[in-house]
Short mmCIF file of C-alpha atoms and ligand atoms in Angstrom, two decimals:
data_model
loop_
_atom_site.label_atom_id
_atom_site.label_comp_id
_atom_site.label_asym_id
_atom_site.label_seq_id
_atom_site.Cartn_x
_atom_site.Cartn_y
_atom_site.Cartn_z
CA MET A 1 -15.56 -10.27 7.72
CA ASN A 2 -12.15 -11.47 8.92
CA ASN A 3 -10.16 -10.85 5.85
CA PHE A 4 -6.56 -12.18 5.39
CA LEU A 5 -3.62 -12.12 3.06
CA LYS A 6 -1.50 -15.16 3.09
CA LEU A 7 1.99 -15.88 1.74
CA ASN A 8 2.71 -19.58 0.93
CA ASN A 9 6.17 -20.48 0.33
CA LEU A 10 6.74 -17.16 -1.35
CA SER A 11 10.07 -16.66 -3.14
CA LYS A 12 11.43 -14.00 -5.52
CA LYS A 13 14.61 -13.68 -7.38
CA TYR A 14 15.29 -11.23 -10.24
CA LYS A 15 16.47 -12.15 -13.69
CA LYS A 16 19.49 -10.29 -13.25
CA ASN A 17 20.73 -12.19 -10.29
CA LYS A 18 19.11 -15.70 -10.54
CA ALA A 19 21.50 -16.94 -7.73
CA PHE A 20 20.12 -14.72 -5.06
CA LYS A 21 16.63 -15.20 -3.47
CA VAL A 22 15.58 -11.75 -2.40
CA LEU A 23 12.67 -13.39 -0.65
CA ASN A 24 13.21 -17.05 0.33
CA ASN A 25 10.24 -19.33 0.93
CA ILE A 26 8.21 -17.05 3.16
CA ASN A 27 5.08 -18.19 4.93
CA PHE A 28 3.08 -15.55 6.57
CA LYS A 29 -0.48 -14.50 7.22
CA PHE A 30 -1.52 -11.03 7.61
CA GLU A 31 -4.74 -10.39 9.31
CA SER A 32 -7.57 -7.73 9.06
CA GLY A 33 -7.89 -5.25 11.91
CA LYS A 34 -4.14 -4.93 12.22
CA ILE A 35 -1.41 -2.47 11.03
CA TYR A 36 1.94 -4.07 10.02
CA SER A 37 5.20 -2.18 9.59
CA ILE A 38 8.12 -3.65 7.74
CA VAL A 39 11.62 -2.61 8.55
CA GLY A 40 15.01 -3.99 7.40
CA PRO A 41 18.21 -2.42 5.80
CA SER A 42 18.13 -1.08 2.23
CA GLY A 43 18.04 -4.00 -0.15
CA SER A 44 16.55 -6.50 2.26
CA GLY A 45 13.38 -6.91 0.10
CA LYS A 46 10.76 -4.40 1.64
CA SER A 47 9.62 -3.19 -1.74
CA THR A 48 10.03 -6.46 -3.49
CA LEU A 49 7.42 -8.08 -0.88
CA LEU A 50 5.18 -4.93 -1.39
CA ASN A 51 5.20 -5.18 -5.21
CA LEU A 52 4.24 -8.80 -4.86
CA LEU A 53 1.42 -8.05 -2.26
CA SER A 54 0.13 -5.35 -4.75
CA LEU A 55 0.28 -7.77 -7.73
CA ILE A 56 2.31 -5.54 -9.57
CA ASP A 57 5.22 -8.17 -9.82
CA LEU A 58 5.19 -11.86 -9.81
CA PRO A 59 6.57 -14.30 -7.45
CA SER A 60 9.31 -16.67 -8.78
CA SER A 61 7.74 -19.50 -6.94
CA GLY A 62 4.85 -19.80 -4.17
CA TYR A 63 1.74 -17.86 -4.06
CA ILE A 64 -0.59 -15.26 -2.38
CA GLU A 65 -4.04 -16.20 -1.04
CA TYR A 66 -6.50 -13.54 -0.41
CA ASN A 67 -9.59 -14.78 1.82
CA LYS A 68 -8.80 -18.43 1.03
CA LYS A 69 -8.77 -17.74 -2.70
CA LYS A 70 -5.30 -18.26 -4.35
CA ILE A 71 -4.39 -15.30 -6.38
CA ASP A 72 -3.71 -16.51 -10.22
CA THR A 73 -0.54 -14.57 -10.89
CA ASN A 74 -0.61 -15.56 -14.44
CA SER A 75 -3.75 -13.69 -15.05
CA SER A 76 -2.74 -9.84 -15.46
CA ILE A 77 -6.28 -8.86 -16.10
CA GLU A 78 -7.69 -10.61 -13.25
CA ASN A 79 -4.91 -9.16 -11.15
CA ASP A 80 -5.57 -5.84 -12.14
CA ILE A 81 -9.41 -6.20 -11.21
CA ILE A 82 -8.33 -7.68 -7.76
CA ARG A 83 -5.95 -4.65 -7.34
CA SER A 84 -8.39 -2.01 -8.23
CA LYS A 85 -11.04 -3.29 -6.21
CA ASN A 86 -9.23 -4.48 -3.06
CA ILE A 87 -5.79 -2.49 -2.80
CA GLY A 88 -4.77 0.91 -2.42
CA ILE A 89 -1.13 1.64 -2.88
CA ILE A 90 0.98 4.70 -1.77
CA TYR A 91 4.58 5.12 -2.84
CA GLN A 92 7.24 7.44 -1.50
CA ASP A 93 6.86 9.94 -4.26
CA LYS A 94 5.63 10.28 -7.75
CA ASN A 95 2.16 8.91 -6.85
CA LEU A 96 0.33 11.20 -9.05
CA LEU A 97 0.13 11.78 -12.78
CA SER A 98 1.63 15.14 -13.33
CA ASP A 99 -0.70 16.22 -16.16
CA PHE A 100 -3.88 15.70 -14.03
CA THR A 101 -5.26 17.76 -11.23
CA ALA A 102 -5.75 16.53 -7.55
CA VAL A 103 -9.39 15.72 -8.18
CA GLU A 104 -8.57 13.95 -11.31
CA ASN A 105 -5.88 11.93 -10.00
CA VAL A 106 -8.27 10.81 -7.05
CA MET A 107 -11.08 9.95 -9.28
CA MET A 108 -9.33 7.76 -11.76
CA PRO A 109 -9.17 4.51 -9.98
CA ASN A 110 -13.05 4.93 -9.27
CA LEU A 111 -13.84 5.85 -12.92
CA LEU A 112 -12.24 2.70 -13.95
CA ILE A 113 -14.64 0.41 -12.02
CA SER A 114 -17.60 2.68 -11.93
CA ASN A 115 -17.86 4.14 -15.32
CA ASN A 116 -19.84 7.04 -13.87
CA LYS A 117 -17.63 10.27 -14.17
CA PHE A 118 -20.17 12.34 -11.99
CA LYS A 119 -20.15 9.85 -9.18
CA SER A 120 -16.31 9.45 -9.39
CA ILE A 121 -15.94 13.35 -9.12
CA GLU A 122 -18.09 13.58 -6.20
CA LEU A 123 -16.37 10.87 -4.48
CA ALA A 124 -13.05 12.28 -4.96
CA LYS A 125 -14.03 15.59 -3.84
CA LYS A 126 -15.58 14.32 -0.70
CA LEU A 127 -12.27 12.44 0.00
CA ILE A 128 -10.12 15.46 -0.67
CA ASN A 129 -12.25 17.47 1.54
CA LYS A 130 -11.81 14.91 4.46
CA LEU A 131 -8.02 15.34 3.99
CA ALA A 132 -8.43 19.11 4.33
CA LEU A 133 -7.21 20.00 0.88
CA THR A 134 -10.48 21.27 -0.50
CA SER A 135 -8.90 24.52 -1.71
CA ARG A 136 -6.22 22.35 -3.71
CA LEU A 137 -8.68 20.44 -5.85
CA ASP A 138 -7.58 22.02 -9.12
CA HIS A 139 -3.89 22.06 -8.40
CA PHE A 140 -1.64 19.89 -10.36
CA PRO A 141 1.02 17.80 -8.54
CA SER A 142 3.74 20.33 -9.14
CA GLU A 143 1.53 23.04 -7.49
CA LEU A 144 1.32 20.98 -4.33
CA SER A 145 3.75 20.31 -1.42
CA GLY A 146 5.16 17.24 -0.55
CA GLY A 147 2.84 16.58 2.36
CA GLU A 148 -0.11 17.54 0.16
CA ASN A 149 0.95 15.26 -2.60
CA GLN A 150 1.16 12.48 -0.12
CA ARG A 151 -2.53 13.41 1.12
CA VAL A 152 -3.88 13.39 -2.46
CA ALA A 153 -2.02 10.12 -3.03
CA ILE A 154 -3.95 8.63 0.18
CA ALA A 155 -7.16 9.91 -1.13
CA ARG A 156 -6.48 8.24 -4.34
CA ALA A 157 -5.57 4.90 -2.76
CA LEU A 158 -8.87 5.10 -0.72
CA ILE A 159 -11.43 6.00 -3.25
CA ASN A 160 -12.43 2.33 -4.07
CA GLU A 161 -12.41 1.66 -0.13
CA PRO A 162 -9.74 -1.03 -0.32
CA ASN A 163 -9.44 -3.79 2.44
CA ILE A 164 -5.80 -3.62 1.87
CA ILE A 165 -3.61 -0.55 2.15
CA LEU A 166 0.19 -0.90 1.06
CA ALA A 167 2.46 1.95 1.50
CA ASP A 168 6.09 1.81 0.50
CA GLU A 169 7.98 4.53 2.68
CA PRO A 170 4.92 6.94 2.15
CA THR A 171 6.71 9.64 4.36
CA GLY A 172 10.28 8.87 3.03
CA SER A 173 10.51 12.31 1.35
CA LEU A 174 8.77 14.33 4.04
CA ASP A 175 9.96 16.32 7.13
CA PHE A 176 9.03 14.88 10.48
CA GLU A 177 5.87 17.13 11.04
CA ASN A 178 4.47 16.20 7.72
CA ALA A 179 5.40 12.55 8.28
CA LYS A 180 3.54 12.45 11.45
CA GLN A 181 0.39 13.97 9.88
CA ILE A 182 0.38 11.28 7.16
CA PHE A 183 0.93 8.36 9.70
CA LYS A 184 -1.87 9.91 11.75
CA ILE A 185 -4.31 9.77 8.54
CA LEU A 186 -2.98 6.15 7.71
CA PHE A 187 -3.47 4.91 11.22
CA ASN A 188 -7.01 6.33 11.27
CA LEU A 189 -7.80 4.20 8.41
CA LYS A 190 -7.51 1.02 10.49
CA ASN A 191 -10.77 -0.93 10.50
CA LYS A 192 -11.72 -4.53 11.44
CA ASN A 193 -11.94 -5.41 7.64
CA ARG A 194 -8.70 -3.88 6.62
CA ILE A 195 -5.05 -4.86 6.58
CA ILE A 196 -2.51 -1.94 6.46
CA ILE A 197 1.09 -2.62 5.50
CA PHE A 198 3.78 0.01 5.24
CA ALA A 199 7.44 -0.09 4.87
CA THR A 200 9.66 2.34 6.60
CA HIS A 201 13.17 3.32 7.75
CA ASN A 202 11.84 5.20 10.63
CA ARG A 203 11.82 3.40 14.01
CA TYR A 204 9.38 5.85 15.54
CA PHE A 205 6.61 5.23 13.06
CA ALA A 206 7.57 1.35 12.76
CA ASN A 207 6.96 0.95 16.40
CA MET A 208 3.51 2.41 16.23
CA ALA A 209 2.27 -0.65 14.28
CA ASP A 210 0.47 -3.57 15.91
CA CYS A 211 3.02 -5.89 14.37
CA LYS A 212 6.49 -4.90 13.41
CA ILE A 213 8.24 -7.30 10.81
CA LYS A 214 11.86 -7.35 9.99
CA MET A 215 13.08 -8.57 6.58
CA ILE A 216 16.38 -10.41 6.98
CA GLY A 217 18.29 -12.80 4.84
CA GLY A 218 15.11 -13.21 2.49
CA LYS A 219 12.93 -14.04 5.58
CA MET A 220 10.43 -12.17 7.58
CA SER A 221 10.67 -12.25 11.43
CA VAL A 222 8.04 -10.53 13.55
CA ILE A 223 9.91 -8.59 16.21
CA ASN A 224 7.00 -7.26 18.16
CA GLU A 225 3.49 -7.95 18.33
CA ARG A 226 0.85 -6.14 20.36
CA ILE A 227 -2.17 -8.33 21.28
CA ASN A 228 -5.48 -6.10 20.90
N1 ATP B 301 14.10 -5.24 -10.95
C1 ATP B 301 14.88 -5.74 -10.27
N2 ATP B 301 16.07 -6.40 -10.95
C2 ATP B 301 17.21 -6.95 -10.27
N3 ATP B 301 17.20 -6.74 -8.88
C3 ATP B 301 16.48 -6.00 -8.26
C4 ATP B 301 15.16 -5.50 -8.76
N4 ATP B 301 14.55 -4.83 -7.91
C5 ATP B 301 15.18 -5.01 -6.75
N5 ATP B 301 16.15 -5.73 -7.01
C6 ATP B 301 17.27 -6.22 -5.91
O1 ATP B 301 16.40 -6.82 -4.85
C7 ATP B 301 16.99 -6.55 -3.50
C8 ATP B 301 15.88 -5.93 -2.75
O2 ATP B 301 15.40 -4.72 -3.07
P1 ATP B 301 14.23 -3.90 -2.70
O3 ATP B 301 13.90 -2.63 -3.34
O4 ATP B 301 13.12 -4.89 -2.36
O5 ATP B 301 14.86 -3.52 -1.20
P2 ATP B 301 14.25 -2.60 0.00
O6 ATP B 301 14.27 -3.38 1.20
O7 ATP B 301 12.87 -1.98 -0.41
O8 ATP B 301 15.35 -1.40 0.06
P3 ATP B 301 15.30 0.28 0.40
O9 ATP B 301 15.09 0.26 1.81
O10 ATP B 301 16.46 0.74 -0.09
O11 ATP B 301 13.94 0.70 -0.26
C9 ATP B 301 18.05 -5.61 -3.84
O12 ATP B 301 19.28 -6.26 -3.65
C10 ATP B 301 17.81 -5.04 -5.29
O13 ATP B 301 19.08 -4.75 -5.82
MG1 MG B 302 12.31 -0.07 -0.90
#
């Protein structure tokens, strides 16, 4: 299936500064099978855009379409269901709940939709295993290194096999070697049904994407696109 995520006249302004459109009438189509990087100076709206795409925040006007279906931003329950089934999200840090172990953190999004604890634990273990963290299953986030925390966060984002993966500076708190490892995992997640979008300040990683987008003046502009 050729999935897409389309932004239609999407705008965002915040209550505290209504005169300023952080995102200004954006039209764009993200296509499956591609990895997109989003760059731009601090405050240019990268996180704002990712929060709208992840249905965590609402646009001020315009709308998002996923596979020709308009996402009804007024229905938070519907949005929660769409998110848990279709979207995996990775932040810079604090991805995990501190009172839960690695395996519990990873299994949780699956438990919400499967209601089958045994199946969710098995799936979580399998994923953690794949990310070479088998010996850390029972570790709490505070007992994991920064890189390990991010690998667990990736496992958690993947457990429901999302077709959309959104990452907001996923390696912003890591050293270069760990960051490389995380991006290697992220890039290996590419498949023909999946859209991967990440924001970064790192030019090296941004340039690895199929399509690099710069946020500037409330708009998105494609600054390089690789034709596969
Ligand atoms: N909840 C909020 N209320 C009011 N203004 C906000 C809010 N969140 C973000 N902003 C403003 O929106 C603009 C864009 O912020 P955003 O976090 O999207 O930038 P960013 O590109 O992700 O920056 P960074 O690279 O520093 O993460 C900034 O000017 C910020 O001050
Ligand atoms: Mg940001």
